[in-house]
Amino acid sequence: MIRSFTLVRQTAPEKLDRLASLLRALGFEEGAGWQDEHSRGAPFLAPVGSLELVAGRAPASPDILIEVSDLDVAHQLARKHLPESTGEIEDTHWKSRVFSLELASNLHVGFWAFNEPFKSRPKATEGDLDGRGMRFGIVVSRWNSFITERLLQGAIDALRRSSVHSSDIHIVRVPGSFEIPSAARSLAGTGTVDAIITLGCLIRGETTHYEHIATEVTRGIGQSAQETGIPHTYGVLTCEDLEQAIDRAGLKSGNKGHEAAISAIEMVSLKKKLKRGAGDGA
Ligand code: DLZ
């Protein structure tokens, strides 16, 4: 009989977009927004919801409790987007931790996670971030080098911090993003690298046939990975404008080259563990 329930709260128009980007970052699915001459609405959906009644000691006071898989990451995101409204993480009396976020003056949300959430789940095999002895190829495009050099710096920094020796990093430069897949394919074919990190920057406003190039580059990199069995990670920025590109090529945080390098280390480690046998306590 019941199909869904919705909690509606009003917020200041100038705050709506900020809140929406936080909720998106936290992993809410964006519902169909609406707009009329008086207002606009932005629904955000969670996979599971419930209405819970408690007799005796109440679990927490916020209007709504949202369970997340990683409380510390959720807290960092909330701090980044709404520092003035994010509380500290605290222990609860129900073997979990929680922090509060004031999304609107009449909407207090408690984000929480059990202390040992996955105890009853089967063990998973995961790669780690120890890059010792691993060899990496980095294919980087010269087009938009103002950005791609920052991505390269981020990638090298991540590899070096994870104990990858500089002589085990092979950098290959190509003219533009379109050339990344074929260079990656050739490099993978040499058998001299354990993974390839691809770095480029496509800017919609400055690129004719942007969609086609972006699709082709993505497809080509994926195909090279599948054909060769060598992990390829994706550090090709697809941006609306230069400002967005600068944002994703940050010197300290938010550098896509750094992220792609970390993913490459994890994938090499995972591949090794899977080869040894997934049941070895990885
Ligand atoms: C031609 C072109 C254009 C217009 N824009 C970009 C871009 O934003 N980012 C990028 O990496 N490369 C661009 N290119 C170059 C193509 O990727 C390719 O190098 C050339 O078309 C030569 O094949």
PDB file of C-alpha atoms and ligand atoms in Angstrom:
ATOM      1  CA  MET A   1       0.000   0.000   0.000  1.00  0.00           C
ATOM      2  CA  ILE A   2       2.703   2.485   0.953  1.00  0.00           C
ATOM      3  CA  ARG A   3       4.885   3.519  -1.969  1.00  0.00           C
ATOM      4  CA  SER A   4       7.204   6.044  -0.340  1.00  0.00           C
ATOM      5  CA  PHE A   5       7.444   8.758   2.260  1.00  0.00           C
ATOM      6  CA  THR A   6       8.856  12.244   1.896  1.00  0.00           C
ATOM      7  CA  LEU A   7      10.110  14.736   4.443  1.00  0.00           C
ATOM      8  CA  VAL A   8       9.743  18.283   3.101  1.00  0.00           C
ATOM      9  CA  ARG A   9      11.650  21.260   4.488  1.00  0.00           C
ATOM     10  CA  GLN A  10      12.095  24.808   3.261  1.00  0.00           C
ATOM     11  CA  THR A  11      15.522  26.330   2.717  1.00  0.00           C
ATOM     12  CA  ALA A  12      16.804  29.686   1.508  1.00  0.00           C
ATOM     13  CA  PRO A  13      16.955  29.806  -2.313  1.00  0.00           C
ATOM     14  CA  GLU A  14      20.641  30.798  -2.317  1.00  0.00           C
ATOM     15  CA  LYS A  15      21.471  27.790  -0.103  1.00  0.00           C
ATOM     16  CA  LEU A  16      19.648  25.167  -2.132  1.00  0.00           C
ATOM     17  CA  ASP A  17      22.414  24.530  -4.686  1.00  0.00           C
ATOM     18  CA  ARG A  18      25.061  24.266  -1.963  1.00  0.00           C
ATOM     19  CA  LEU A  19      22.973  21.752  -0.044  1.00  0.00           C
ATOM     20  CA  ALA A  20      22.210  19.833  -3.209  1.00  0.00           C
ATOM     21  CA  SER A  21      25.893  19.432  -4.048  1.00  0.00           C
ATOM     22  CA  LEU A  22      26.603  18.163  -0.517  1.00  0.00           C
ATOM     23  CA  LEU A  23      23.767  15.622  -0.690  1.00  0.00           C
ATOM     24  CA  ARG A  24      24.991  14.473  -4.088  1.00  0.00           C
ATOM     25  CA  ALA A  25      28.533  14.073  -2.718  1.00  0.00           C
ATOM     26  CA  LEU A  26      27.197  12.069   0.217  1.00  0.00           C
ATOM     27  CA  GLY A  27      25.670   9.566  -2.191  1.00  0.00           C
ATOM     28  CA  PHE A  28      22.002  10.478  -2.345  1.00  0.00           C
ATOM     29  CA  GLU A  29      20.335   9.715  -5.652  1.00  0.00           C
ATOM     30  CA  GLU A  30      18.955  12.882  -7.173  1.00  0.00           C
ATOM     31  CA  GLY A  31      15.230  12.645  -7.860  1.00  0.00           C
ATOM     32  CA  ALA A  32      13.267  14.583 -10.464  1.00  0.00           C
ATOM     33  CA  GLY A  33      13.458  18.232  -9.477  1.00  0.00           C
ATOM     34  CA  TRP A  34      10.621  20.646 -10.105  1.00  0.00           C
ATOM     35  CA  GLN A  35      10.087  24.370 -10.451  1.00  0.00           C
ATOM     36  CA  ASP A  36       7.078  26.677 -10.643  1.00  0.00           C
ATOM     37  CA  GLU A  37       6.671  30.439 -10.441  1.00  0.00           C
ATOM     38  CA  HIS A  38       6.948  30.430  -6.633  1.00  0.00           C
ATOM     39  CA  SER A  39       9.582  27.869  -5.747  1.00  0.00           C
ATOM     40  CA  ARG A  40      11.732  24.961  -6.813  1.00  0.00           C
ATOM     41  CA  GLY A  41      12.193  21.549  -5.253  1.00  0.00           C
ATOM     42  CA  ALA A  42      15.142  19.172  -5.228  1.00  0.00           C
ATOM     43  CA  PRO A  43      14.293  15.681  -3.990  1.00  0.00           C
ATOM     44  CA  PHE A  44      17.055  13.364  -2.826  1.00  0.00           C
ATOM     45  CA  LEU A  45      16.414   9.655  -2.528  1.00  0.00           C
ATOM     46  CA  ALA A  46      17.905   7.028  -0.255  1.00  0.00           C
ATOM     47  CA  PRO A  47      17.802   3.300  -1.085  1.00  0.00           C
ATOM     48  CA  VAL A  48      15.956   2.370   2.124  1.00  0.00           C
ATOM     49  CA  GLY A  49      13.761   4.321   4.500  1.00  0.00           C
ATOM     50  CA  SER A  50      11.763   3.481   7.591  1.00  0.00           C
ATOM     51  CA  LEU A  51       9.504   5.038  10.155  1.00  0.00           C
ATOM     52  CA  GLU A  52      10.612   3.944  13.610  1.00  0.00           C
ATOM     53  CA  LEU A  53       8.820   4.267  16.915  1.00  0.00           C
ATOM     54  CA  VAL A  54      10.726   3.878  20.171  1.00  0.00           C
ATOM     55  CA  ALA A  55       9.351   3.272  23.640  1.00  0.00           C
ATOM     56  CA  GLY A  56      11.753   4.153  26.475  1.00  0.00           C
ATOM     57  CA  ARG A  57      15.156   5.752  25.818  1.00  0.00           C
ATOM     58  CA  ALA A  58      15.198   7.469  22.410  1.00  0.00           C
ATOM     59  CA  PRO A  59      18.230   6.676  20.238  1.00  0.00           C
ATOM     60  CA  ALA A  60      19.027  10.245  19.132  1.00  0.00           C
ATOM     61  CA  SER A  61      17.378  13.603  18.774  1.00  0.00           C
ATOM     62  CA  PRO A  62      17.764  14.655  15.105  1.00  0.00           C
ATOM     63  CA  ASP A  63      14.679  14.811  12.899  1.00  0.00           C
ATOM     64  CA  ILE A  64      16.061  12.160  10.649  1.00  0.00           C
ATOM     65  CA  LEU A  65      18.812   9.546  10.960  1.00  0.00           C
ATOM     66  CA  ILE A  66      20.822   8.552   7.923  1.00  0.00           C
ATOM     67  CA  GLU A  67      23.036   5.487   8.040  1.00  0.00           C
ATOM     68  CA  VAL A  68      26.181   5.745   5.929  1.00  0.00           C
ATOM     69  CA  SER A  69      28.837   3.210   5.026  1.00  0.00           C
ATOM     70  CA  ASP A  70      31.778   5.458   5.968  1.00  0.00           C
ATOM     71  CA  LEU A  71      31.055   7.991   8.689  1.00  0.00           C
ATOM     72  CA  ASP A  72      34.476   9.650   8.569  1.00  0.00           C
ATOM     73  CA  VAL A  73      34.230  10.347   4.840  1.00  0.00           C
ATOM     74  CA  ALA A  74      30.664  11.657   5.296  1.00  0.00           C
ATOM     75  CA  HIS A  75      31.917  13.914   8.087  1.00  0.00           C
ATOM     76  CA  GLN A  76      34.763  15.254   5.933  1.00  0.00           C
ATOM     77  CA  LEU A  77      32.314  16.021   3.119  1.00  0.00           C
ATOM     78  CA  ALA A  78      29.885  17.749   5.473  1.00  0.00           C
ATOM     79  CA  ARG A  79      32.758  19.778   6.954  1.00  0.00           C
ATOM     80  CA  LYS A  80      33.911  20.782   3.498  1.00  0.00           C
ATOM     81  CA  HIS A  81      30.469  21.868   2.258  1.00  0.00           C
ATOM     82  CA  LEU A  82      28.811  23.190   5.423  1.00  0.00           C
ATOM     83  CA  PRO A  83      31.472  23.711   8.113  1.00  0.00           C
ATOM     84  CA  GLU A  84      29.277  26.048  10.125  1.00  0.00           C
ATOM     85  CA  SER A  85      26.494  23.454  10.426  1.00  0.00           C
ATOM     86  CA  THR A  86      28.448  20.246  11.027  1.00  0.00           C
ATOM     87  CA  GLY A  87      28.879  18.874  14.542  1.00  0.00           C
ATOM     88  CA  GLU A  88      31.619  16.622  15.899  1.00  0.00           C
ATOM     89  CA  ILE A  89      31.443  12.830  15.648  1.00  0.00           C
ATOM     90  CA  GLU A  90      30.233  11.341  18.934  1.00  0.00           C
ATOM     91  CA  ASP A  91      29.675   7.843  20.341  1.00  0.00           C
ATOM     92  CA  THR A  92      26.098   6.721  20.820  1.00  0.00           C
ATOM     93  CA  HIS A  93      24.807   4.207  23.368  1.00  0.00           C
ATOM     94  CA  TRP A  94      23.980   1.768  20.543  1.00  0.00           C
ATOM     95  CA  LYS A  95      27.508   0.729  19.422  1.00  0.00           C
ATOM     96  CA  SER A  96      27.739   3.353  16.751  1.00  0.00           C
ATOM     97  CA  ARG A  97      28.942   6.898  16.104  1.00  0.00           C
ATOM     98  CA  VAL A  98      26.958   9.875  14.885  1.00  0.00           C
ATOM     99  CA  PHE A  99      27.397  13.500  13.871  1.00  0.00           C
ATOM    100  CA  SER A 100      24.716  16.081  13.348  1.00  0.00           C
ATOM    101  CA  LEU A 101      24.224  18.361  10.386  1.00  0.00           C
ATOM    102  CA  GLU A 102      21.841  21.276  10.332  1.00  0.00           C
ATOM    103  CA  LEU A 103      20.607  21.196   6.747  1.00  0.00           C
ATOM    104  CA  ALA A 104      18.001  23.890   7.373  1.00  0.00           C
ATOM    105  CA  SER A 105      16.902  25.710  10.505  1.00  0.00           C
ATOM    106  CA  ASN A 106      14.096  23.180  10.894  1.00  0.00           C
ATOM    107  CA  LEU A 107      15.941  20.108   9.652  1.00  0.00           C
ATOM    108  CA  HIS A 108      18.601  18.447  11.788  1.00  0.00           C
ATOM    109  CA  VAL A 109      20.058  15.291  10.303  1.00  0.00           C
ATOM    110  CA  GLY A 110      22.085  12.726  12.215  1.00  0.00           C
ATOM    111  CA  PHE A 111      24.559  10.746  10.088  1.00  0.00           C
ATOM    112  CA  TRP A 112      25.597   7.515  11.726  1.00  0.00           C
ATOM    113  CA  ALA A 113      27.350   4.169  11.260  1.00  0.00           C
ATOM    114  CA  PHE A 114      27.746   1.082  13.395  1.00  0.00           C
ATOM    115  CA  ASN A 115      31.211   0.652  14.893  1.00  0.00           C
ATOM    116  CA  GLU A 116      31.556  -2.802  13.382  1.00  0.00           C
ATOM    117  CA  PRO A 117      29.153  -2.653  10.477  1.00  0.00           C
ATOM    118  CA  PHE A 118      30.416  -5.493   8.342  1.00  0.00           C
ATOM    119  CA  LYS A 119      31.128  -8.104  11.006  1.00  0.00           C
ATOM    120  CA  SER A 120      28.556 -10.522   9.688  1.00  0.00           C
ATOM    121  CA  ARG A 121      29.443 -10.074   6.043  1.00  0.00           C
ATOM    122  CA  PRO A 122      31.724 -12.421   4.091  1.00  0.00           C
ATOM    123  CA  LYS A 123      35.360 -11.334   3.881  1.00  0.00           C
ATOM    124  CA  ALA A 124      36.225  -9.251   0.839  1.00  0.00           C
ATOM    125  CA  THR A 125      39.467  -9.267  -1.131  1.00  0.00           C
ATOM    126  CA  GLU A 126      40.855  -5.761  -1.442  1.00  0.00           C
ATOM    127  CA  GLY A 127      44.048  -4.293  -2.741  1.00  0.00           C
ATOM    128  CA  ASP A 128      46.232  -2.229  -0.428  1.00  0.00           C
ATOM    129  CA  LEU A 129      48.274   0.908  -1.082  1.00  0.00           C
ATOM    130  CA  ASP A 130      51.791  -0.417  -0.698  1.00  0.00           C
ATOM    131  CA  GLY A 131      53.459   0.220  -4.061  1.00  0.00           C
ATOM    132  CA  ARG A 132      56.850  -1.333  -3.286  1.00  0.00           C
ATOM    133  CA  GLY A 133      58.286  -3.172  -6.290  1.00  0.00           C
ATOM    134  CA  MET A 134      55.447  -2.150  -8.598  1.00  0.00           C
ATOM    135  CA  ARG A 135      56.075  -0.625 -12.050  1.00  0.00           C
ATOM    136  CA  PHE A 136      53.794   2.020 -13.514  1.00  0.00           C
ATOM    137  CA  GLY A 137      53.283   3.673 -16.872  1.00  0.00           C
ATOM    138  CA  ILE A 138      51.789   7.150 -17.002  1.00  0.00           C
ATOM    139  CA  VAL A 139      50.362   8.277 -20.342  1.00  0.00           C
ATOM    140  CA  VAL A 140      49.813  12.018 -20.228  1.00  0.00           C
ATOM    141  CA  SER A 141      48.554  14.377 -22.925  1.00  0.00           C
ATOM    142  CA  ARG A 142      50.264  17.694 -23.700  1.00  0.00           C
ATOM    143  CA  TRP A 143      46.992  19.382 -24.708  1.00  0.00           C
ATOM    144  CA  ASN A 144      45.921  21.663 -21.825  1.00  0.00           C
ATOM    145  CA  SER A 145      49.340  21.057 -20.273  1.00  0.00           C
ATOM    146  CA  PHE A 146      48.603  23.738 -17.691  1.00  0.00           C
ATOM    147  CA  ILE A 147      46.227  21.170 -16.193  1.00  0.00           C
ATOM    148  CA  THR A 148      47.775  17.860 -17.238  1.00  0.00           C
ATOM    149  CA  GLU A 149      51.150  18.759 -15.702  1.00  0.00           C
ATOM    150  CA  ARG A 150      49.362  19.184 -12.372  1.00  0.00           C
ATOM    151  CA  LEU A 151      47.696  15.807 -12.821  1.00  0.00           C
ATOM    152  CA  LEU A 152      51.096  14.305 -13.576  1.00  0.00           C
ATOM    153  CA  GLN A 153      52.582  15.908 -10.481  1.00  0.00           C
ATOM    154  CA  GLY A 154      49.696  14.531  -8.391  1.00  0.00           C
ATOM    155  CA  ALA A 155      50.165  11.039  -9.825  1.00  0.00           C
ATOM    156  CA  ILE A 156      53.938  10.977  -9.268  1.00  0.00           C
ATOM    157  CA  ASP A 157      53.462  12.308  -5.750  1.00  0.00           C
ATOM    158  CA  ALA A 158      50.965   9.522  -4.943  1.00  0.00           C
ATOM    159  CA  LEU A 159      53.267   6.827  -6.347  1.00  0.00           C
ATOM    160  CA  ARG A 160      56.355   8.103  -4.543  1.00  0.00           C
ATOM    161  CA  ARG A 161      54.502   8.401  -1.234  1.00  0.00           C
ATOM    162  CA  SER A 162      53.397   4.790  -1.669  1.00  0.00           C
ATOM    163  CA  SER A 163      57.025   3.665  -1.970  1.00  0.00           C
ATOM    164  CA  VAL A 164      57.172   3.289  -5.757  1.00  0.00           C
ATOM    165  CA  HIS A 165      60.748   3.821  -6.936  1.00  0.00           C
ATOM    166  CA  SER A 166      61.145   6.682  -9.419  1.00  0.00           C
ATOM    167  CA  SER A 167      62.960   4.374 -11.851  1.00  0.00           C
ATOM    168  CA  ASP A 168      59.778   2.239 -11.887  1.00  0.00           C
ATOM    169  CA  ILE A 169      57.709   5.100 -13.280  1.00  0.00           C
ATOM    170  CA  HIS A 170      57.652   5.335 -17.068  1.00  0.00           C
ATOM    171  CA  ILE A 171      56.126   8.575 -18.372  1.00  0.00           C
ATOM    172  CA  VAL A 172      54.830   8.665 -21.943  1.00  0.00           C
ATOM    173  CA  ARG A 173      53.685  11.969 -23.443  1.00  0.00           C
ATOM    174  CA  VAL A 174      51.124  12.180 -26.257  1.00  0.00           C
ATOM    175  CA  PRO A 175      49.802  15.217 -28.179  1.00  0.00           C
ATOM    176  CA  GLY A 176      46.188  15.126 -26.933  1.00  0.00           C
ATOM    177  CA  SER A 177      43.683  12.957 -25.114  1.00  0.00           C
ATOM    178  CA  PHE A 178      42.649  11.303 -28.367  1.00  0.00           C
ATOM    179  CA  GLU A 179      46.085   9.674 -28.586  1.00  0.00           C
ATOM    180  CA  ILE A 180      46.039   8.300 -25.018  1.00  0.00           C
ATOM    181  CA  PRO A 181      44.392   4.912 -25.781  1.00  0.00           C
ATOM    182  CA  SER A 182      46.777   3.876 -28.545  1.00  0.00           C
ATOM    183  CA  ALA A 183      49.861   4.877 -26.543  1.00  0.00           C
ATOM    184  CA  ALA A 184      48.476   3.065 -23.498  1.00  0.00           C
ATOM    185  CA  ARG A 185      47.845  -0.023 -25.629  1.00  0.00           C
ATOM    186  CA  SER A 186      51.430   0.017 -26.969  1.00  0.00           C
ATOM    187  CA  LEU A 187      52.895   0.521 -23.511  1.00  0.00           C
ATOM    188  CA  ALA A 188      50.771  -2.269 -22.034  1.00  0.00           C
ATOM    189  CA  GLY A 189      51.976  -4.545 -24.829  1.00  0.00           C
ATOM    190  CA  THR A 190      55.617  -4.129 -23.796  1.00  0.00           C
ATOM    191  CA  GLY A 191      54.967  -6.052 -20.577  1.00  0.00           C
ATOM    192  CA  THR A 192      57.195  -3.617 -18.664  1.00  0.00           C
ATOM    193  CA  VAL A 193      54.509  -2.072 -16.439  1.00  0.00           C
ATOM    194  CA  ASP A 194      52.045  -3.501 -13.908  1.00  0.00           C
ATOM    195  CA  ALA A 195      49.446  -0.747 -14.471  1.00  0.00           C
ATOM    196  CA  ILE A 196      48.899   2.333 -16.577  1.00  0.00           C
ATOM    197  CA  ILE A 197      47.653   5.687 -15.342  1.00  0.00           C
ATOM    198  CA  THR A 198      46.042   7.793 -18.069  1.00  0.00           C
ATOM    199  CA  LEU A 199      45.998  11.574 -17.700  1.00  0.00           C
ATOM    200  CA  GLY A 200      44.373  14.163 -19.935  1.00  0.00           C
ATOM    201  CA  CYS A 201      42.040  17.100 -19.961  1.00  0.00           C
ATOM    202  CA  LEU A 202      39.118  17.716 -22.294  1.00  0.00           C
ATOM    203  CA  ILE A 203      37.323  21.021 -21.953  1.00  0.00           C
ATOM    204  CA  ARG A 204      33.882  21.166 -23.509  1.00  0.00           C
ATOM    205  CA  GLY A 205      33.881  24.885 -24.303  1.00  0.00           C
ATOM    206  CA  GLU A 206      37.134  24.619 -26.250  1.00  0.00           C
ATOM    207  CA  THR A 207      36.665  21.280 -27.955  1.00  0.00           C
ATOM    208  CA  THR A 208      34.613  20.628 -31.057  1.00  0.00           C
ATOM    209  CA  HIS A 209      33.092  17.121 -31.015  1.00  0.00           C
ATOM    210  CA  TYR A 210      33.795  17.047 -27.264  1.00  0.00           C
ATOM    211  CA  GLU A 211      31.306  14.236 -26.616  1.00  0.00           C
ATOM    212  CA  HIS A 212      32.736  12.044 -29.381  1.00  0.00           C
ATOM    213  CA  ILE A 213      36.335  12.530 -28.266  1.00  0.00           C
ATOM    214  CA  ALA A 214      35.478  11.930 -24.597  1.00  0.00           C
ATOM    215  CA  THR A 215      33.533   8.761 -25.445  1.00  0.00           C
ATOM    216  CA  GLU A 216      36.263   7.474 -27.734  1.00  0.00           C
ATOM    217  CA  VAL A 217      39.044   8.131 -25.215  1.00  0.00           C
ATOM    218  CA  THR A 218      37.114   6.400 -22.415  1.00  0.00           C
ATOM    219  CA  ARG A 219      36.202   3.450 -24.624  1.00  0.00           C
ATOM    220  CA  GLY A 220      39.760   3.101 -25.937  1.00  0.00           C
ATOM    221  CA  ILE A 221      41.327   3.099 -22.489  1.00  0.00           C
ATOM    222  CA  GLY A 222      38.848   0.477 -21.291  1.00  0.00           C
ATOM    223  CA  GLN A 223      39.498  -1.636 -24.365  1.00  0.00           C
ATOM    224  CA  SER A 224      43.258  -1.504 -23.870  1.00  0.00           C
ATOM    225  CA  ALA A 225      42.792  -2.652 -20.264  1.00  0.00           C
ATOM    226  CA  GLN A 226      40.544  -5.527 -21.299  1.00  0.00           C
ATOM    227  CA  GLU A 227      42.714  -6.681 -24.181  1.00  0.00           C
ATOM    228  CA  THR A 228      45.948  -6.660 -22.220  1.00  0.00           C
ATOM    229  CA  GLY A 229      44.739  -7.582 -18.727  1.00  0.00           C
ATOM    230  CA  ILE A 230      46.852  -4.703 -17.369  1.00  0.00           C
ATOM    231  CA  PRO A 231      44.895  -2.363 -15.074  1.00  0.00           C
ATOM    232  CA  HIS A 232      44.425   1.117 -16.571  1.00  0.00           C
ATOM    233  CA  THR A 233      43.136   3.913 -14.376  1.00  0.00           C
ATOM    234  CA  TYR A 234      41.311   6.957 -15.596  1.00  0.00           C
ATOM    235  CA  GLY A 235      42.654  10.401 -14.874  1.00  0.00           C
ATOM    236  CA  VAL A 236      41.213  12.123 -17.923  1.00  0.00           C
ATOM    237  CA  LEU A 237      39.271  15.192 -16.883  1.00  0.00           C
ATOM    238  CA  THR A 238      36.111  15.945 -18.826  1.00  0.00           C
ATOM    239  CA  CYS A 239      35.190  19.478 -17.839  1.00  0.00           C
ATOM    240  CA  GLU A 240      32.731  22.173 -18.747  1.00  0.00           C
ATOM    241  CA  ASP A 241      35.322  24.946 -18.453  1.00  0.00           C
ATOM    242  CA  LEU A 242      38.844  25.777 -17.294  1.00  0.00           C
ATOM    243  CA  GLU A 243      37.701  26.653 -13.788  1.00  0.00           C
ATOM    244  CA  GLN A 244      36.283  23.170 -13.286  1.00  0.00           C
ATOM    245  CA  ALA A 245      39.501  21.666 -14.644  1.00  0.00           C
ATOM    246  CA  ILE A 246      41.594  23.700 -12.194  1.00  0.00           C
ATOM    247  CA  ASP A 247      39.338  22.500  -9.394  1.00  0.00           C
ATOM    248  CA  ARG A 248      39.983  18.847 -10.259  1.00  0.00           C
ATOM    249  CA  ALA A 249      43.718  19.276 -10.623  1.00  0.00           C
ATOM    250  CA  GLY A 250      44.344  20.780  -7.193  1.00  0.00           C
ATOM    251  CA  LEU A 251      47.873  20.953  -5.875  1.00  0.00           C
ATOM    252  CA  LYS A 252      46.981  19.430  -2.517  1.00  0.00           C
ATOM    253  CA  SER A 253      43.455  18.003  -2.451  1.00  0.00           C
ATOM    254  CA  GLY A 254      41.136  16.997  -5.255  1.00  0.00           C
ATOM    255  CA  ASN A 255      43.776  16.029  -7.788  1.00  0.00           C
ATOM    256  CA  LYS A 256      42.410  13.443 -10.230  1.00  0.00           C
ATOM    257  CA  GLY A 257      45.931  12.366 -11.187  1.00  0.00           C
ATOM    258  CA  HIS A 258      46.642  11.569  -7.559  1.00  0.00           C
ATOM    259  CA  GLU A 259      43.394   9.570  -7.317  1.00  0.00           C
ATOM    260  CA  ALA A 260      44.133   7.672 -10.530  1.00  0.00           C
ATOM    261  CA  ALA A 261      47.596   6.727  -9.240  1.00  0.00           C
ATOM    262  CA  ILE A 262      46.225   5.511  -5.902  1.00  0.00           C
ATOM    263  CA  SER A 263      43.638   3.422  -7.760  1.00  0.00           C
ATOM    264  CA  ALA A 264      46.378   1.965  -9.947  1.00  0.00           C
ATOM    265  CA  ILE A 265      48.389   0.837  -6.895  1.00  0.00           C
ATOM    266  CA  GLU A 266      45.271  -0.709  -5.383  1.00  0.00           C
ATOM    267  CA  MET A 267      44.465  -2.550  -8.613  1.00  0.00           C
ATOM    268  CA  VAL A 268      47.974  -3.999  -8.968  1.00  0.00           C
ATOM    269  CA  SER A 269      47.842  -5.136  -5.357  1.00  0.00           C
ATOM    270  CA  LEU A 270      44.370  -6.620  -5.866  1.00  0.00           C
ATOM    271  CA  LYS A 271      45.470  -8.438  -8.996  1.00  0.00           C
ATOM    272  CA  LYS A 272      48.393  -9.988  -7.140  1.00  0.00           C
ATOM    273  CA  LYS A 273      46.149 -11.113  -4.300  1.00  0.00           C
ATOM    274  CA  LEU A 274      43.577 -12.594  -6.656  1.00  0.00           C
ATOM    275  CA  LYS A 275      46.358 -14.444  -8.464  1.00  0.00           C
ATOM    276  CA  ARG A 276      47.581 -15.871  -5.152  1.00  0.00           C
ATOM    277  CA  GLY A 277      44.027 -16.958  -4.352  1.00  0.00           C
ATOM    278  CA  ALA A 278      41.174 -14.867  -3.030  1.00  0.00           C
ATOM    279  CA  GLY A 279      40.904 -16.947   0.108  1.00  0.00           C
ATOM    280  CA  ASP A 280      44.322 -16.091   1.519  1.00  0.00           C
ATOM    281  CA  GLY A 281      43.040 -13.576   4.029  1.00  0.00           C
ATOM    282  CA  ALA A 282      43.586 -10.592   1.730  1.00  0.00           C
TER     283      ALA A 282
HETATM  284  C1  DLZ B   1      41.896  19.007 -31.100  1.00  0.00           C
HETATM  285  C2  DLZ B   1      41.704  19.014 -29.613  1.00  0.00           C
HETATM  286  C3  DLZ B   1      40.795  19.897 -29.032  1.00  0.00           C
HETATM  287  C4  DLZ B   1      39.995  20.854 -29.833  1.00  0.00           C
HETATM  288  N1  DLZ B   1      40.614  19.933 -27.701  1.00  0.00           N
HETATM  289  C5  DLZ B   1      41.324  19.075 -26.913  1.00  0.00           C
HETATM  290  C6  DLZ B   1      41.148  19.071 -25.507  1.00  0.00           C
HETATM  291  O1  DLZ B   1      40.370  19.833 -24.904  1.00  0.00           O
HETATM  292  N2  DLZ B   1      41.875  18.176 -24.772  1.00  0.00           N
HETATM  293  C7  DLZ B   1      42.763  17.296 -25.357  1.00  0.00           C
HETATM  294  O2  DLZ B   1      43.390  16.508 -24.634  1.00  0.00           O
HETATM  295  N3  DLZ B   1      42.936  17.301 -26.680  1.00  0.00           N
HETATM  296  C8  DLZ B   1      42.256  18.159 -27.473  1.00  0.00           C
HETATM  297  N4  DLZ B   1      42.442  18.153 -28.820  1.00  0.00           N
HETATM  298  C9  DLZ B   1      43.508  17.300 -29.390  1.00  0.00           C
HETATM  299  C10 DLZ B   1      43.071  15.881 -29.713  1.00  0.00           C
HETATM  300  O3  DLZ B   1      42.964  15.115 -28.536  1.00  0.00           O
HETATM  301  C11 DLZ B   1      44.123  15.235 -30.632  1.00  0.00           C
HETATM  302  O4  DLZ B   1      45.378  15.291 -30.011  1.00  0.00           O
HETATM  303  C12 DLZ B   1      44.240  15.910 -31.972  1.00  0.00           C
HETATM  304  O5  DLZ B   1      42.998  15.983 -32.600  1.00  0.00           O
HETATM  305  C13 DLZ B   1      45.206  15.153 -32.904  1.00  0.00           C
HETATM  306  O6  DLZ B   1      44.714  13.856 -33.166  1.00  0.00           O
END
